[in-house]
PDB file of C-alpha atoms in Angstrom:
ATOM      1  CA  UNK A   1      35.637  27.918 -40.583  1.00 46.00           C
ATOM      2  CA  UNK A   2      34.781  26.801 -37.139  1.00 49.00           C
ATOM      3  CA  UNK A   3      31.479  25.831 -36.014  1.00 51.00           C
ATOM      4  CA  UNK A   4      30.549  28.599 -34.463  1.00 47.00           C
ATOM      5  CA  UNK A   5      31.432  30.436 -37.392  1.00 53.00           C
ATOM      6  CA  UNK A   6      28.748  28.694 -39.393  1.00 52.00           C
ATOM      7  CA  UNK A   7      26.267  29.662 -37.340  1.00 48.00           C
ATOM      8  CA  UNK A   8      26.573  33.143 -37.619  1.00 49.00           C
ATOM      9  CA  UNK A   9      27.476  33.479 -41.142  1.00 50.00           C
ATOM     10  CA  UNK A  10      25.272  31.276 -42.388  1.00 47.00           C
ATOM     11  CA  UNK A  11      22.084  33.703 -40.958  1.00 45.00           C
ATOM     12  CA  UNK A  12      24.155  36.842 -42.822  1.00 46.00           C
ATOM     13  CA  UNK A  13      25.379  36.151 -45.847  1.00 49.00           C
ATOM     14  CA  UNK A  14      22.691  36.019 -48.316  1.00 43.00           C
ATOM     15  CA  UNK A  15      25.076  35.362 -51.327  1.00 51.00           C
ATOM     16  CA  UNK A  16      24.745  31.340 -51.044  1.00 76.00           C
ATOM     17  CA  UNK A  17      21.619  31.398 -48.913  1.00 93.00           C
ATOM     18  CA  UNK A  18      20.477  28.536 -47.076  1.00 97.00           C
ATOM     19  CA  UNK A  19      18.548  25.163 -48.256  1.00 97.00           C
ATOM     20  CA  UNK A  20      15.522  23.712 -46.151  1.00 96.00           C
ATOM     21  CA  UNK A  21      14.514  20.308 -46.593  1.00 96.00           C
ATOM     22  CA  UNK A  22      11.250  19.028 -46.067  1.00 93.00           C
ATOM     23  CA  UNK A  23      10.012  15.597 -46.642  1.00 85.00           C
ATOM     24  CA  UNK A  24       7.209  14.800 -44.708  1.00 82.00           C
ATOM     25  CA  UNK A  25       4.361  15.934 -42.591  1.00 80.00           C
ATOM     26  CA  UNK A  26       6.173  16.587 -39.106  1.00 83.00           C
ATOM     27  CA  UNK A  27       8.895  18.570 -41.178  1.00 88.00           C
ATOM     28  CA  UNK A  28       6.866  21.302 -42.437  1.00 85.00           C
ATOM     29  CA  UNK A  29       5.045  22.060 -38.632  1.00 86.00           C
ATOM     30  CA  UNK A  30       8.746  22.033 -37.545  1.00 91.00           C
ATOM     31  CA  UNK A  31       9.764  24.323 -40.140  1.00 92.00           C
ATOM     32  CA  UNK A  32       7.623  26.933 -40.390  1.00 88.00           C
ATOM     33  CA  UNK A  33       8.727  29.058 -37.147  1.00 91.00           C
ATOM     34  CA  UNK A  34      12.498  28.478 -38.745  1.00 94.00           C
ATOM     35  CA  UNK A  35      11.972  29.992 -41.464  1.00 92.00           C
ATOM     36  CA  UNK A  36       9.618  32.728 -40.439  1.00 91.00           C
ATOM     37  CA  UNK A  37      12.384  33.871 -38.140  1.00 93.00           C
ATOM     38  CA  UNK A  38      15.344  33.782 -40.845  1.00 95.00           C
ATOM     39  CA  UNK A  39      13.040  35.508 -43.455  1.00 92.00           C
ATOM     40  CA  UNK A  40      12.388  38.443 -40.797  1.00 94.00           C
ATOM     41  CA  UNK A  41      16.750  38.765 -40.878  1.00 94.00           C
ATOM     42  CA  UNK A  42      16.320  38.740 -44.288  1.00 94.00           C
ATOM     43  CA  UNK A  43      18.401  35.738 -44.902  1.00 95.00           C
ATOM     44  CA  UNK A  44      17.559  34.125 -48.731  1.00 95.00           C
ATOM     45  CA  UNK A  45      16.171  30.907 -48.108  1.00 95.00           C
ATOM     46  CA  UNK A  46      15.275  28.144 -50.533  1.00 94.00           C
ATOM     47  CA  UNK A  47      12.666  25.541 -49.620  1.00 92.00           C
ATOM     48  CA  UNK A  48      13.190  21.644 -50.993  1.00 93.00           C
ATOM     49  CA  UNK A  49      10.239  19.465 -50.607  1.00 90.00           C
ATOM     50  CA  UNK A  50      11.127  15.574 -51.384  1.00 90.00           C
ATOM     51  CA  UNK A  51       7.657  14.606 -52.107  1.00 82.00           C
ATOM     52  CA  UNK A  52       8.273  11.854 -49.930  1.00 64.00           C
ATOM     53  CA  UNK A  53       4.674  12.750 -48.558  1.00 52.00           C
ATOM     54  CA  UNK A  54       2.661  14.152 -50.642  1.00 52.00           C
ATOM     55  CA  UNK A  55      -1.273  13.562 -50.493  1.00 52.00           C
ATOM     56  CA  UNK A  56      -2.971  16.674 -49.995  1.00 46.00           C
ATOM     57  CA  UNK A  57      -3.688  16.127 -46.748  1.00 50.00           C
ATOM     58  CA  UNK A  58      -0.414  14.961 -45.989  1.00 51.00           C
ATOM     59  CA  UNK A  59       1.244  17.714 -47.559  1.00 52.00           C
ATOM     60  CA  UNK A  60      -0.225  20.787 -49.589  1.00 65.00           C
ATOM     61  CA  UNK A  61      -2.963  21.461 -46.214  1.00 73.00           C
ATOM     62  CA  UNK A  62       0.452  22.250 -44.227  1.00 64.00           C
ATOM     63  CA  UNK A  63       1.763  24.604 -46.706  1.00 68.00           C
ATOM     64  CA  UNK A  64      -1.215  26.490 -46.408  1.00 74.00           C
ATOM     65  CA  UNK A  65      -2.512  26.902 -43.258  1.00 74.00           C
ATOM     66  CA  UNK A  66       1.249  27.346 -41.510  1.00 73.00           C
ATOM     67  CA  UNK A  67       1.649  29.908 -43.948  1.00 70.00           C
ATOM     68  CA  UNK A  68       4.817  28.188 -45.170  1.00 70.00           C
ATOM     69  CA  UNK A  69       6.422  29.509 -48.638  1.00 66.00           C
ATOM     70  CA  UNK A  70       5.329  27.689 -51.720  1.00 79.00           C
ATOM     71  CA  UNK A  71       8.198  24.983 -51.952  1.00 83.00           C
ATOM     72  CA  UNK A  72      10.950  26.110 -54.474  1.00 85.00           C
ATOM     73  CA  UNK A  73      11.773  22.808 -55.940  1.00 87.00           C
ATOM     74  CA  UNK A  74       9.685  19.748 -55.384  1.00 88.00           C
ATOM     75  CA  UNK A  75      11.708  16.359 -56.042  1.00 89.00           C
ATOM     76  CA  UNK A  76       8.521  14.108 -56.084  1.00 82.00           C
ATOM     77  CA  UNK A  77      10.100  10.798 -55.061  1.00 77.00           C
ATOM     78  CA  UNK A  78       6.877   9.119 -53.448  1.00 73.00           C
ATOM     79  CA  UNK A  79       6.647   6.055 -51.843  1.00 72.00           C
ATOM     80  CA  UNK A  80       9.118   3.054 -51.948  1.00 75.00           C
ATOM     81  CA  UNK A  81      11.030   0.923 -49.899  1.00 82.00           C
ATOM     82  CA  UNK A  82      13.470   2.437 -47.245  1.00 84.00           C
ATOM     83  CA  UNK A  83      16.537   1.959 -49.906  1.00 90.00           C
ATOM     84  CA  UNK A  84      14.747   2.672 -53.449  1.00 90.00           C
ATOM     85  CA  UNK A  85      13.001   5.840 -51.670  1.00 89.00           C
ATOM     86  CA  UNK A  86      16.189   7.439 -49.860  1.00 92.00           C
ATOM     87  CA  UNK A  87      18.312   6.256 -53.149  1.00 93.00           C
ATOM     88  CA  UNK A  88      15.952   8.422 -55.039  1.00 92.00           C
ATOM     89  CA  UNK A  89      16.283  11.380 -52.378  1.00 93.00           C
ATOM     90  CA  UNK A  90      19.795  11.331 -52.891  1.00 95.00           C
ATOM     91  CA  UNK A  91      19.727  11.674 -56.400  1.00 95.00           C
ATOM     92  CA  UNK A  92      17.275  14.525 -56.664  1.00 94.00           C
ATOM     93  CA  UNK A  93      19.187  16.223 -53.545  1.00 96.00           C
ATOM     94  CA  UNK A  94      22.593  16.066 -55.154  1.00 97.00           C
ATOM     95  CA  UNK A  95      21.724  17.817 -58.363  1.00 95.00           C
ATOM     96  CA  UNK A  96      19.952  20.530 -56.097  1.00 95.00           C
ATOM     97  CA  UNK A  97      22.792  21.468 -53.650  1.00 97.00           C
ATOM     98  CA  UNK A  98      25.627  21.243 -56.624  1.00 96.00           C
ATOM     99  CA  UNK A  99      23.812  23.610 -58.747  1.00 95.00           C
ATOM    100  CA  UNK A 100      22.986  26.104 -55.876  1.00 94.00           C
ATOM    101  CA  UNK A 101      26.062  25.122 -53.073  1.00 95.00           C
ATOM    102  CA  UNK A 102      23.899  26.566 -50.229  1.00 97.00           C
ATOM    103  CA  UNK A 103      25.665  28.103 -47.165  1.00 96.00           C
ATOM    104  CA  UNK A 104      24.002  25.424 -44.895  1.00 98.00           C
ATOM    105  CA  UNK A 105      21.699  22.512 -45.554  1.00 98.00           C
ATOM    106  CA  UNK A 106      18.719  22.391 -42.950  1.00 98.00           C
ATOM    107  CA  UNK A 107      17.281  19.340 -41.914  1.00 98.00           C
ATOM    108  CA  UNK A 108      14.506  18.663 -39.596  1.00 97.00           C
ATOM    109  CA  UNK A 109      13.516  15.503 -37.535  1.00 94.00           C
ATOM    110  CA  UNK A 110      14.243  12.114 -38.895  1.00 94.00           C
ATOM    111  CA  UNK A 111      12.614  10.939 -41.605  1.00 91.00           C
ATOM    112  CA  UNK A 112      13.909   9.115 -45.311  1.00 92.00           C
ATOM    113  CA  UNK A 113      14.825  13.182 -46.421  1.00 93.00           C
ATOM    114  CA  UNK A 114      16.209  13.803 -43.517  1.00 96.00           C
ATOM    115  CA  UNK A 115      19.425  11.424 -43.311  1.00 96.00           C
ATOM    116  CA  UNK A 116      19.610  11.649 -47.110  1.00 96.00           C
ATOM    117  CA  UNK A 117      19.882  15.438 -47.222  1.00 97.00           C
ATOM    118  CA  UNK A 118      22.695  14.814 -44.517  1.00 98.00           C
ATOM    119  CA  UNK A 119      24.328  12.277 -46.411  1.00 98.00           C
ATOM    120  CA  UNK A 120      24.428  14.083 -49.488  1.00 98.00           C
ATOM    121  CA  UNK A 121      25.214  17.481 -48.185  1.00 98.00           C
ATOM    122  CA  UNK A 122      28.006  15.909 -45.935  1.00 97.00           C
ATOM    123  CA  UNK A 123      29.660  14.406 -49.173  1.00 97.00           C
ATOM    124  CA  UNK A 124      29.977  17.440 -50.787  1.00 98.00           C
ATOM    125  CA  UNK A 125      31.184  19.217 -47.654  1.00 98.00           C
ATOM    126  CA  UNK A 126      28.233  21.206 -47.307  1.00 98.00           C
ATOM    127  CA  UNK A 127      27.580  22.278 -43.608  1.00 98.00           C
ATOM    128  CA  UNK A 128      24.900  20.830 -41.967  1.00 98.00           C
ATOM    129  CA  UNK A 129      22.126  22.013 -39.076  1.00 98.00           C
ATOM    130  CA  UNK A 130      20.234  19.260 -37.534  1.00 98.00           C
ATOM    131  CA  UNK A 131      16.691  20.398 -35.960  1.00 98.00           C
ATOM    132  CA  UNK A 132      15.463  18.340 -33.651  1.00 96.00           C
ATOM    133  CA  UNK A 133      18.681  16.692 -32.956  1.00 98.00           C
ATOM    134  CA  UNK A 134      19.544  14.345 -30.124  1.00 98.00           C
ATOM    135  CA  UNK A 135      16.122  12.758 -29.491  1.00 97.00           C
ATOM    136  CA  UNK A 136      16.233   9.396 -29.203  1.00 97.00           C
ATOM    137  CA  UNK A 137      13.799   6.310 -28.599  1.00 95.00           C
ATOM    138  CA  UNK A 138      16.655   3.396 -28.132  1.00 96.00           C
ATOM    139  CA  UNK A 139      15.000   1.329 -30.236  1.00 92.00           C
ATOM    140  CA  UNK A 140      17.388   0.345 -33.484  1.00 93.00           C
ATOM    141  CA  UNK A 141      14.167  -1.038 -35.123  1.00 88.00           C
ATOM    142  CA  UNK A 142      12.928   1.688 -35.699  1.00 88.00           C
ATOM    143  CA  UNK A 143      13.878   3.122 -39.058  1.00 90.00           C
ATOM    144  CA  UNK A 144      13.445   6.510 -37.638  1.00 93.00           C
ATOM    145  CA  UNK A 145      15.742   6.146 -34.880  1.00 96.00           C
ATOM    146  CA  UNK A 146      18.479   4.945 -37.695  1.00 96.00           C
ATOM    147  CA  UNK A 147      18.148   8.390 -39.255  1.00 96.00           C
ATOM    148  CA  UNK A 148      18.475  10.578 -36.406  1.00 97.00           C
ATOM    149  CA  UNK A 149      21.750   8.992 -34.860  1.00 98.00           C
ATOM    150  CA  UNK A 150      23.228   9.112 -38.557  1.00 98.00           C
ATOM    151  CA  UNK A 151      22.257  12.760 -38.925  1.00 98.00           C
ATOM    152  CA  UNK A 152      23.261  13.618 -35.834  1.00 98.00           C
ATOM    153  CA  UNK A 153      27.073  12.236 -36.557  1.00 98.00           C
ATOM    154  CA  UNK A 154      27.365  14.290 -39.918  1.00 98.00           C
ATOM    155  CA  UNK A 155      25.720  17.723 -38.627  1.00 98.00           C
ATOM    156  CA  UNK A 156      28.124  20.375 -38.461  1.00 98.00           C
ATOM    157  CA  UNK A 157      24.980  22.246 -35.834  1.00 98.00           C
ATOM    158  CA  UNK A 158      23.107  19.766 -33.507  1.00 98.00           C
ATOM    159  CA  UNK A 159      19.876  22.304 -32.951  1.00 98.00           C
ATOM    160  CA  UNK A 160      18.654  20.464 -29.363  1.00 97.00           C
ATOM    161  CA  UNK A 161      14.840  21.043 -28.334  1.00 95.00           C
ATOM    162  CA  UNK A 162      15.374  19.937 -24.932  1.00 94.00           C
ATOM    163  CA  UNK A 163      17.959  19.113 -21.990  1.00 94.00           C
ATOM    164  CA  UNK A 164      18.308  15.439 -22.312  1.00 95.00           C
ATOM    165  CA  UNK A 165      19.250  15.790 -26.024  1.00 96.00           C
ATOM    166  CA  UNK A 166      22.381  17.033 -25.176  1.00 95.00           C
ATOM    167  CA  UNK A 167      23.150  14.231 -22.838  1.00 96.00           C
ATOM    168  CA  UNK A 168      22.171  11.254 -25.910  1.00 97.00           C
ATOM    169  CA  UNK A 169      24.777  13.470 -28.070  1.00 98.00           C
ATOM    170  CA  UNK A 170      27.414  13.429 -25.782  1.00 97.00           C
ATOM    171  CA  UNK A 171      27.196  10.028 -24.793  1.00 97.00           C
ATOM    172  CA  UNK A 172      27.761   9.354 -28.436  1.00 97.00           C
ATOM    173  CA  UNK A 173      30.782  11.697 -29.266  1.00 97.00           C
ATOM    174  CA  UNK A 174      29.186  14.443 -30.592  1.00 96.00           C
ATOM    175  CA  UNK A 175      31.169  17.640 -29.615  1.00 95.00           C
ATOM    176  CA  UNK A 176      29.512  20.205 -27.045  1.00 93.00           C
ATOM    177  CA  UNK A 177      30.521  22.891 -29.633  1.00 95.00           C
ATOM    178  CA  UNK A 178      28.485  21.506 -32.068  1.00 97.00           C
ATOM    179  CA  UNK A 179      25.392  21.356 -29.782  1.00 97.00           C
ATOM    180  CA  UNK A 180      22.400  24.166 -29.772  1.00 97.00           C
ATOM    181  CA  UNK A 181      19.611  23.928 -27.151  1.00 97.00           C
ATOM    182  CA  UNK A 182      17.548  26.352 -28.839  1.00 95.00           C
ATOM    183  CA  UNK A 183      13.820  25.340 -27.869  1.00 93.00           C
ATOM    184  CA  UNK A 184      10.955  23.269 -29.545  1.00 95.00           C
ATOM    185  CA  UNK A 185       9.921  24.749 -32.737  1.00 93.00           C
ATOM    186  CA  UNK A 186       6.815  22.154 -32.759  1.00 90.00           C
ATOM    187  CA  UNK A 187       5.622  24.441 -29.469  1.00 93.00           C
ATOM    188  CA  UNK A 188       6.231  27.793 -31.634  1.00 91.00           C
ATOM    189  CA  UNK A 189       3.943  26.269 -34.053  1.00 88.00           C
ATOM    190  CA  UNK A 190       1.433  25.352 -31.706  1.00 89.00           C
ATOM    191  CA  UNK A 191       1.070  28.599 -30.434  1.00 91.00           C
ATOM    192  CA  UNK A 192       0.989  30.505 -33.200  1.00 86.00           C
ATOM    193  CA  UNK A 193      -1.486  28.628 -34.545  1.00 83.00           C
ATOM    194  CA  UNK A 194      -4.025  28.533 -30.988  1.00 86.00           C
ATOM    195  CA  UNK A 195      -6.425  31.106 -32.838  1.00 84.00           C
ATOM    196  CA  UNK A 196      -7.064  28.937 -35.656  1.00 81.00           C
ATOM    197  CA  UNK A 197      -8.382  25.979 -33.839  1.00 82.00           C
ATOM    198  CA  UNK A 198     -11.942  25.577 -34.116  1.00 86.00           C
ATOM    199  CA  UNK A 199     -12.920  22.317 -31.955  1.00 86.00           C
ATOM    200  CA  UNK A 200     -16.627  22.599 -31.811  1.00 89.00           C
ATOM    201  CA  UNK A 201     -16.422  22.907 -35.648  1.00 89.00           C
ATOM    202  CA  UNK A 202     -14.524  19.666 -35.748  1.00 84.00           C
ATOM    203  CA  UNK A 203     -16.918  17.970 -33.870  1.00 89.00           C
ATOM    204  CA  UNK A 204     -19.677  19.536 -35.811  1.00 91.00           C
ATOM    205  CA  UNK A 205     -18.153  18.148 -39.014  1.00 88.00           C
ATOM    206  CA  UNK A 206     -16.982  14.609 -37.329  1.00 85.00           C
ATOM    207  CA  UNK A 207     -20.741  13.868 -35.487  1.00 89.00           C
ATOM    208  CA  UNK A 208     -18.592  13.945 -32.185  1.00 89.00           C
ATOM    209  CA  UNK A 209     -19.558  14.470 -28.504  1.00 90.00           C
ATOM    210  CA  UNK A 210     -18.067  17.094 -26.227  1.00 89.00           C
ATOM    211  CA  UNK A 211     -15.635  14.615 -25.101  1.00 91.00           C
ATOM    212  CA  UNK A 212     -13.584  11.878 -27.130  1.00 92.00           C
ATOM    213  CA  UNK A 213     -10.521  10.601 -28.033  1.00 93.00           C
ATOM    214  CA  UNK A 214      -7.737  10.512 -30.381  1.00 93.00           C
ATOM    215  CA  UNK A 215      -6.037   7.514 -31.407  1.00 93.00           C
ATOM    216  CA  UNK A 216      -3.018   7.175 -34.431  1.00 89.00           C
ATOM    217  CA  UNK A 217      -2.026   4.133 -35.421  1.00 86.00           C
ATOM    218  CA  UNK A 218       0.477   3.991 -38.287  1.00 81.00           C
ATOM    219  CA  UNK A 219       4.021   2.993 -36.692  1.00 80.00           C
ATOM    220  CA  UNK A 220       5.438   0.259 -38.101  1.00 79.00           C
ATOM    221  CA  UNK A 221       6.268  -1.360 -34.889  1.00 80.00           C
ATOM    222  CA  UNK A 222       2.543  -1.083 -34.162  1.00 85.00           C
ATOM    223  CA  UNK A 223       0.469  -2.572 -37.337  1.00 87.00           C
ATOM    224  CA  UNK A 224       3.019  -4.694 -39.212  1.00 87.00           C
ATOM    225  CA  UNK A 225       2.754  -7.510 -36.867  1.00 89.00           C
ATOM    226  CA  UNK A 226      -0.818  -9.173 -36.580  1.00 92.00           C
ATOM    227  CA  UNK A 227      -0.604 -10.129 -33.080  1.00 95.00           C
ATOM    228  CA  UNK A 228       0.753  -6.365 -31.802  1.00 93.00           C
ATOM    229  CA  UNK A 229      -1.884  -4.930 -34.058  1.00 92.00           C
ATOM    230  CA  UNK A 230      -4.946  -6.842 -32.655  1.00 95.00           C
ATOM    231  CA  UNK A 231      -3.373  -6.625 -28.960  1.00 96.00           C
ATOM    232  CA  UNK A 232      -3.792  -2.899 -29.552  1.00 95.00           C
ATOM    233  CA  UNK A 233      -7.188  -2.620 -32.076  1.00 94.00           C
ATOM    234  CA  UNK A 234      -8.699  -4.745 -28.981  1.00 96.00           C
ATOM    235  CA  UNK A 235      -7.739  -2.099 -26.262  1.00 96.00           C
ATOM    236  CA  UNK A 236      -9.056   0.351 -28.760  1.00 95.00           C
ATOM    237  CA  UNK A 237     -11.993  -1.156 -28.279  1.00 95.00           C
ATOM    238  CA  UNK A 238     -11.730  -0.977 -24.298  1.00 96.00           C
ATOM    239  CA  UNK A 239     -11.468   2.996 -24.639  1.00 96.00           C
ATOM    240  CA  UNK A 240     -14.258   3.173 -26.877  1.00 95.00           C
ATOM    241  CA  UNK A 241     -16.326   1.347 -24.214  1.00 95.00           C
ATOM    242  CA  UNK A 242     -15.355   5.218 -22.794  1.00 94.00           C
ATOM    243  CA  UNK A 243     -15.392   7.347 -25.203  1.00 93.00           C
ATOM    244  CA  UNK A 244     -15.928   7.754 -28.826  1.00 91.00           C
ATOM    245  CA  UNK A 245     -12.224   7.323 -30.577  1.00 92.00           C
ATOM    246  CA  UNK A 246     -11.321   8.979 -33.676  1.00 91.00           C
ATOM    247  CA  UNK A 247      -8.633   7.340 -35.854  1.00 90.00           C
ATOM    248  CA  UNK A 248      -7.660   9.453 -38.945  1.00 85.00           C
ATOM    249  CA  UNK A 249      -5.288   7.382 -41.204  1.00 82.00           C
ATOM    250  CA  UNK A 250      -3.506   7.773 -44.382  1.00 72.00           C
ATOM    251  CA  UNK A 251      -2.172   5.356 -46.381  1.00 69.00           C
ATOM    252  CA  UNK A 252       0.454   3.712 -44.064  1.00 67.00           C
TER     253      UNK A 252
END
């Protein structure tokens, strides 16, 4: 079975149906317009969450509000170091995909679930459809950035969400034939969810002024080195000469 082949057959035949999996946060907004649009073929669908994130907030709020399907099988793996977390993954994800062999293994973005969903699916020659493939920072210390060039090297369908993707794949020997540009689902999220934004309730609820400004700072990269971190808490401070800044932050 060629690539191509995949593609299509893995949308029609229902018989094996097709395994998401979702570990963390930015998987389930990329998700939800993926699966909306193979549940309106009518394409059976199972949904894996890792539990690699999963405070309420971090997690369950997504489910709901993106109107996601309650998750099928949750793993629970938690928190952990890079190896005792994706070793974990690997387990739980291997006992899934042998006792269901899926059609196609979906993977989104780049996080711990991501590469070990690839890894394990690869293994047991399970094909494999990379969302958000090709984006790349160039920056090997980034554990992220480990994840998505490994992915993108065992996907059987590189699913690109914009030109320049296709030129990082290439440039690394991954076959035009294996390469999608089929759009940002982040985007599809965004608008489908416009109506539900309610900003003046948010700053109702957060004591905030008509205009302000929203800082995240969780990255590795970022707060694990003391001098980086107080280079950028103290330009922090510089905006909020400006502006009121709002930092949400979860446990990272």
């Amino acid at each position: 079975m060629n690539r191509r082949e995949i593609l299509v057959t893995s949308t029609s035949d229902a018989s094996r149906g097709i395994v998401h999996v979702l570990g963390a946060r930015p998987n389930f907004v990329k998700a939800a317009p993926v699966i909306d649009a193979l549940r309106a073929h009518g394409v059976e669908q199972v949904v894996v969450h890792t539990g690699q994130h999963y405070d309420e907030k971090m997690s369950d709020i997504f489910f709901r509000e993106l109107g996601l399907p309650e998750p099928d099988v949750n793993l629970g793996v938690g928190s952990g170091s890079h190896a005792v977390q994706t070793a974990a993954l690997m387990t739980g994800l291997e006992q899934e995909f042998m006792s269901r062999s899926p059609r196609l293994v979906i993977v989104y973005g780049d996080v711990n679930s991501t590469i070990a969903a690839a890894l394990v699916a690869a293994k047991l020659h399970i094909p494999v459809a990379h969302v958000e493939a090709g984006l790349r920072s160039f920056d090997m210390t980034m554990p992220e950035e480990v994840n998505r060039r490994l992915t993108d090297q065992l996907s059987d369908l590189c699913l690109v969400t914009s030109p320049e993707a296709i030129g990082h794949l290439a440039s690394e020997g991954v076959g035009v034939d294996r390469c999608h540009l089929v759009g940002n689902p982040m985007i599809d999220t965004l608008l489908k969810n416009l109506d539900s934004f309610d900003t003046d309730a948010v700053r109702a609820a957060n004591g905030l002024p008509e205009r302000y400004v929203l800082a995240t700072l969780h990255r590795p990269a970022n707060v694990d080195d003391p001098d980086t971190a107080a280079v950028l808490v103290k330009n922090l401070h510089g905006v909020a000469d400006l502006a009121d800044v709002v930092i949400p932050v979860h446990p990272r």
